[in-house]
Tab-separated table of C-alpha atoms in Angstrom:
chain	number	residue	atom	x	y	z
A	902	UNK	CA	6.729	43.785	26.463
A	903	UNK	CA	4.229	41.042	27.464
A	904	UNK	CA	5.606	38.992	30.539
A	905	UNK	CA	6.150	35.488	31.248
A	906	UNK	CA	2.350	33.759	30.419
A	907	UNK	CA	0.964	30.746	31.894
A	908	UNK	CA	-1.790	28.643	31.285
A	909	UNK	CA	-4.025	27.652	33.143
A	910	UNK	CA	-4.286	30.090	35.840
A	911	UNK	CA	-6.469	26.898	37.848
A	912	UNK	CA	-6.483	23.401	37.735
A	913	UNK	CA	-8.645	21.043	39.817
A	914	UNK	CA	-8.202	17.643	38.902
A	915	UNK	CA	-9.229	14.144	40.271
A	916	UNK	CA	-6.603	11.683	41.343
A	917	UNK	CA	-5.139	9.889	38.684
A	918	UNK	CA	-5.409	12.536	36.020
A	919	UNK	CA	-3.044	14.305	33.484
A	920	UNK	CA	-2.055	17.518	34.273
A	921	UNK	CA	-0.408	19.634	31.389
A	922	UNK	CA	0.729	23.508	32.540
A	923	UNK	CA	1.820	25.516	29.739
A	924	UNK	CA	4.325	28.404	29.806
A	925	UNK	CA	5.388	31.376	27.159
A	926	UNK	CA	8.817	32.929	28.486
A	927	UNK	CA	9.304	36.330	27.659
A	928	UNK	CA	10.854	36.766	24.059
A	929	UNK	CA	14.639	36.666	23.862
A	930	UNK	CA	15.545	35.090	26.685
A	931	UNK	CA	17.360	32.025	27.125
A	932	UNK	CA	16.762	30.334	30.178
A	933	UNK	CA	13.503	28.881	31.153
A	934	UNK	CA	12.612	27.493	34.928
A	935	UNK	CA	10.043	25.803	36.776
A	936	UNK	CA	9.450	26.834	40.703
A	937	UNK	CA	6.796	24.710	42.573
A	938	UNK	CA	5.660	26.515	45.612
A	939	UNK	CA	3.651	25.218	48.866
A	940	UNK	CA	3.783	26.320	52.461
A	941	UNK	CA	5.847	23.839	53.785
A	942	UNK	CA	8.579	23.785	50.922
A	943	UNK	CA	8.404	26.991	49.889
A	944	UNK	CA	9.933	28.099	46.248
A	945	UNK	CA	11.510	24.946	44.739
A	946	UNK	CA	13.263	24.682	41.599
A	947	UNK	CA	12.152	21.196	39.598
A	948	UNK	CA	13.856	21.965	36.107
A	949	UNK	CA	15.526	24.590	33.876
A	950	UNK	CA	16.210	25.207	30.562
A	951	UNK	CA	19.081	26.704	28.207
A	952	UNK	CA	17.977	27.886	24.826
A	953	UNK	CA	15.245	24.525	24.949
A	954	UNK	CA	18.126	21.925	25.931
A	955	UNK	CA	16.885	20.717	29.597
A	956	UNK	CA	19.915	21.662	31.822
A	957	UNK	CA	19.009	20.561	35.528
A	958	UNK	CA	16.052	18.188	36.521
A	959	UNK	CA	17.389	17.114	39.671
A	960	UNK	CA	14.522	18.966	41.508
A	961	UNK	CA	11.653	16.908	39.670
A	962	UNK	CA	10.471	14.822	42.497
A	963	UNK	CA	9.653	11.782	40.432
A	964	UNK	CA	9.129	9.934	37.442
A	965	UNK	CA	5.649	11.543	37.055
A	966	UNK	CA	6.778	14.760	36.308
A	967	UNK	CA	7.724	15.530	33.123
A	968	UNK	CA	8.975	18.833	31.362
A	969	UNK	CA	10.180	20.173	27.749
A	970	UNK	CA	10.647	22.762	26.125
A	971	UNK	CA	9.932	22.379	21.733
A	972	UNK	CA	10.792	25.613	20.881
A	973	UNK	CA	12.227	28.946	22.509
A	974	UNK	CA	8.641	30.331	23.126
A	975	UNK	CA	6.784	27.650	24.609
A	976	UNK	CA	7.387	25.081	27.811
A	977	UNK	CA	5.154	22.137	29.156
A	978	UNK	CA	5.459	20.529	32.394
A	979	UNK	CA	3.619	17.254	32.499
A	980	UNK	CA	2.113	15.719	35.592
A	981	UNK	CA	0.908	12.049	34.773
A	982	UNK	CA	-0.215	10.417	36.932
A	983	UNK	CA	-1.157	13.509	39.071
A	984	UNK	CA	-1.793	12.773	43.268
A	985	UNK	CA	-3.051	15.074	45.829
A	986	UNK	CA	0.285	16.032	47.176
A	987	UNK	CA	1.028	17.402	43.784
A	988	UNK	CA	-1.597	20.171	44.585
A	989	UNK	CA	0.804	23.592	44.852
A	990	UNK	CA	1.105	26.950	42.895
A	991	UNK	CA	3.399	26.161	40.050
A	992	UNK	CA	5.756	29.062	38.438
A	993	UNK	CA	7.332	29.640	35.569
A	994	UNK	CA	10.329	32.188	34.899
A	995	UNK	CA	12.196	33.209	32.414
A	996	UNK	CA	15.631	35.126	32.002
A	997	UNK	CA	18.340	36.240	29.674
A	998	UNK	CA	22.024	35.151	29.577
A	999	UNK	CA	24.214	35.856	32.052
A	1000	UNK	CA	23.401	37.307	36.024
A	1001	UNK	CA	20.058	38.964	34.693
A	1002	UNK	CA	17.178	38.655	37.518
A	1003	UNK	CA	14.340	35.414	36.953
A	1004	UNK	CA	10.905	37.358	35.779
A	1005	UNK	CA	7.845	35.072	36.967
A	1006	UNK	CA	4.416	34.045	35.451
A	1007	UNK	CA	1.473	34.954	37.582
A	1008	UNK	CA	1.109	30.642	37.833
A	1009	UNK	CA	-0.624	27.764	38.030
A	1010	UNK	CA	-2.630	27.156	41.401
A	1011	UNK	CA	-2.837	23.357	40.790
A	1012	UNK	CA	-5.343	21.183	43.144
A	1013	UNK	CA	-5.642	17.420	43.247
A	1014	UNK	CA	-8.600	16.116	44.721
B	1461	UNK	CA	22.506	23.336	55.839
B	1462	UNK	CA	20.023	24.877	53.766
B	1463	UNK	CA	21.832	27.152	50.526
B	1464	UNK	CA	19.864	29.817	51.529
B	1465	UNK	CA	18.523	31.032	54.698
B	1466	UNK	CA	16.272	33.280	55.947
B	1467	UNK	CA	14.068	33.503	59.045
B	1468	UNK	CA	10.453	32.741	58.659
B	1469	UNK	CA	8.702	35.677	60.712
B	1470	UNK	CA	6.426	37.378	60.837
B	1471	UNK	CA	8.296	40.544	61.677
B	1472	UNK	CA	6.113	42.847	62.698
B	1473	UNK	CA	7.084	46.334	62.685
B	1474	UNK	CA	5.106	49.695	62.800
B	1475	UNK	CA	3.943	51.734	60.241
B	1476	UNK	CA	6.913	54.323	59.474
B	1477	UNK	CA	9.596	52.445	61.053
B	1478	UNK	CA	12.593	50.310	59.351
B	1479	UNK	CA	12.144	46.908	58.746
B	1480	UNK	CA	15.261	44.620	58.479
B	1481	UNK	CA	15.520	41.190	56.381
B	1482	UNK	CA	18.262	38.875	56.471
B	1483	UNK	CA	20.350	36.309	54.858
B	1484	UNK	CA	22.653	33.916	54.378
B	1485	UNK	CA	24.114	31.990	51.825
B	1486	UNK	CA	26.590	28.546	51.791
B	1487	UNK	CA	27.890	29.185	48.527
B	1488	UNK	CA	31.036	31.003	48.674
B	1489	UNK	CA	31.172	31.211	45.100
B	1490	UNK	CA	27.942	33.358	44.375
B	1491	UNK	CA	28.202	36.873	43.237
B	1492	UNK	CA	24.642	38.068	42.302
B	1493	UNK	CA	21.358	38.376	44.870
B	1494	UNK	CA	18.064	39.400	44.567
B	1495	UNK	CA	15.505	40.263	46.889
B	1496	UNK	CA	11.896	39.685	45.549
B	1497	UNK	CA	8.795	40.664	47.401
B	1498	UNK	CA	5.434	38.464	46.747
B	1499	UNK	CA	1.754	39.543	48.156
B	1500	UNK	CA	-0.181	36.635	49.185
B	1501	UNK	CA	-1.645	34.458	46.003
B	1502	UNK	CA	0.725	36.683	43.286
B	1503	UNK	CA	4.011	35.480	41.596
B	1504	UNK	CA	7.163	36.836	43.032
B	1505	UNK	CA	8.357	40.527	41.818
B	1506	UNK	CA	12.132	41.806	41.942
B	1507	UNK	CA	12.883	44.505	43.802
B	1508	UNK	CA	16.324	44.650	44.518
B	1509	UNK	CA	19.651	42.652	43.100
B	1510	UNK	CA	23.084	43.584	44.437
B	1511	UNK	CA	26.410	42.439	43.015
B	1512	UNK	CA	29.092	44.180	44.926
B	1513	UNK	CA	29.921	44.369	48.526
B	1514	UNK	CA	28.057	47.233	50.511
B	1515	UNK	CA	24.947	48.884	50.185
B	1516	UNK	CA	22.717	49.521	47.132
B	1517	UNK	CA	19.937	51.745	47.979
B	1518	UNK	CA	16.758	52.539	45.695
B	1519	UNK	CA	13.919	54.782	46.662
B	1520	UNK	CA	12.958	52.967	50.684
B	1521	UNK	CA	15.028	50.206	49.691
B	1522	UNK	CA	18.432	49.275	50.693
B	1523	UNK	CA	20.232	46.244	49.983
B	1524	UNK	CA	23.386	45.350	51.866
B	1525	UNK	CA	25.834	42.891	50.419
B	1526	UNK	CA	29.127	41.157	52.720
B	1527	UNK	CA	30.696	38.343	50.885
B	1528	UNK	CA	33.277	37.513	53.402
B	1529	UNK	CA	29.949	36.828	56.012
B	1530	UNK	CA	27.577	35.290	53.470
B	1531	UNK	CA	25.550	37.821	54.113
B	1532	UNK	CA	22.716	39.854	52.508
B	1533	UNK	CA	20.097	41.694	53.887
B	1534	UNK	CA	17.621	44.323	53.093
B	1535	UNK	CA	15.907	47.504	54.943
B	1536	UNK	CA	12.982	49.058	54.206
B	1537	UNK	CA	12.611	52.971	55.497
B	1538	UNK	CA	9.639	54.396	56.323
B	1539	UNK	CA	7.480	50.931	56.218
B	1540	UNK	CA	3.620	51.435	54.405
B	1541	UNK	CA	1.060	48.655	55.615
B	1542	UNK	CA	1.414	48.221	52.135
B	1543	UNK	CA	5.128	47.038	52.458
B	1544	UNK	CA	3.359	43.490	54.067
B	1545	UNK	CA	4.496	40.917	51.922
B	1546	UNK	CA	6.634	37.938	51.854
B	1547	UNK	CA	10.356	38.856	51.156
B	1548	UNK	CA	12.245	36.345	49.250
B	1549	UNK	CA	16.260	36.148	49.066
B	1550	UNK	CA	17.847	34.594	46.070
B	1551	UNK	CA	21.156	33.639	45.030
B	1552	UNK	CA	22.825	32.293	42.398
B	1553	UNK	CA	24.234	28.779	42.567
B	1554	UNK	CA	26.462	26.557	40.201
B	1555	UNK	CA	27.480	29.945	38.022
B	1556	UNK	CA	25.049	31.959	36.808
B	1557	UNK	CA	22.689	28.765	36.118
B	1558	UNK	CA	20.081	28.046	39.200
B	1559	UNK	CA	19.049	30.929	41.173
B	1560	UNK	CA	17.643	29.085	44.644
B	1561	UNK	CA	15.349	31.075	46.879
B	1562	UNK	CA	15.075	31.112	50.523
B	1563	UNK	CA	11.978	30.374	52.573
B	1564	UNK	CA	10.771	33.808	52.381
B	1565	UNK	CA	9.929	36.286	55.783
B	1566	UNK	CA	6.870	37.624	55.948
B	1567	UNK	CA	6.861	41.132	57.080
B	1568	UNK	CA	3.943	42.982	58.723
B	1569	UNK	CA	3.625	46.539	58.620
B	1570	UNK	CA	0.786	47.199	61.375
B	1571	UNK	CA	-0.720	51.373	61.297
């Protein structure tokens, strides 16, 4: 059973650039999340998913970031403009219904020059 | 208040000895936790939930669950070098929707 995939593994990127991460959840299940992680913050959640139908984006720290989810095997998360303090490691998880555990991609290490 | 809390570290602890990782949660209503351990530069890997009050214990690994404290914690027996990792609590919040992670503690396992 292939795990939750990610794409790119690296990004560098100037300033002012579009940043598209891509994300394949593991087949079958339902929810779909996306953890930004940095030092100082730690693991933060910025938005999840229920079978594609965006549930929670309260953690998306602006108007910049963007996220959706087309179709139950495939996620974007959209940085546009991207700035240096976007630079982090960004995860994505997947998980089935109910109290099952969050399984992680190995994700994005994401730097903004 | 933070939802979930952990101390930072590094605990350092020597090789064969138990190392002890705490928690604490603010919402009363949460019934499933995870630990997850994550190696410097890798995605975070489960290694222990708990859903019940008391202990859970797999292979070094115990878990230790007291709802009426908001409480979780977990020991690792006989520490390897190779235990040295971040540990990372995480609860469930809102129902079984958001699952919001601690800081993290970094443990250190010295020979």
């Amino acid at each position: 059973d292939a795990g939750v995939i990610q794409s790119p593994r690296h990004e560098v990127t100037e300033m002012g650039q579009e940043v598209t991460l891509r994300c394949k959840p593991i087949s079958g299940h339902d929810y779909l999340f996306w953890y930004r992680q940095t030092m100082m913050r730690g693991l933060e959640l910025l938005i999840y998913f229920n079978n594609n139908v965006p549930i929670d984006d309260s953690g998306m720290p602006e108007d910049r970031f963007s996220a959706k989810m087309p179709n139950a095997s495939f996620s974007t998360l959209k940085i546009q403009p991207s700035e240096p303090r976007d630079s982090a490691v960004y995860f994505c998880a997947s998980r089935r219904q109910g109290d099952s555990p969050l399984h992680f991609g190995n994700g994005t290490r994401l730097t903004v020059t | 208040q933070k939802e979930v809390e952990q101390n930072s570290g590094p605990l350092s602890v020597p090789e064969g000895a138990i190392a002890s990782l705490n928690c604490t949660y603010s919402d009363r209503g949460s019934q499933s936790f995870f630990w997850y351990r994550q190696y410097s530069g890798k995605s975070p890997e489960l290694i222990m939930s708990i859903y019940s009050n008391g202990d859970k214990e797999d292979g070094r690994f115990t878990a230790q669950l007291n709802k009426a404290s908001q409480y979780v914690s977990l020991l690792i027996r006989d520490s390897q070098p190779s235990d040295s990792a971040t540990y990372l609590c995480a609860v469930f919040s809102g129902g079984y929707n958001k699952l919001i992670f601690g800081a993290g503690t970094r443990l250190a396992v010295h020979p």
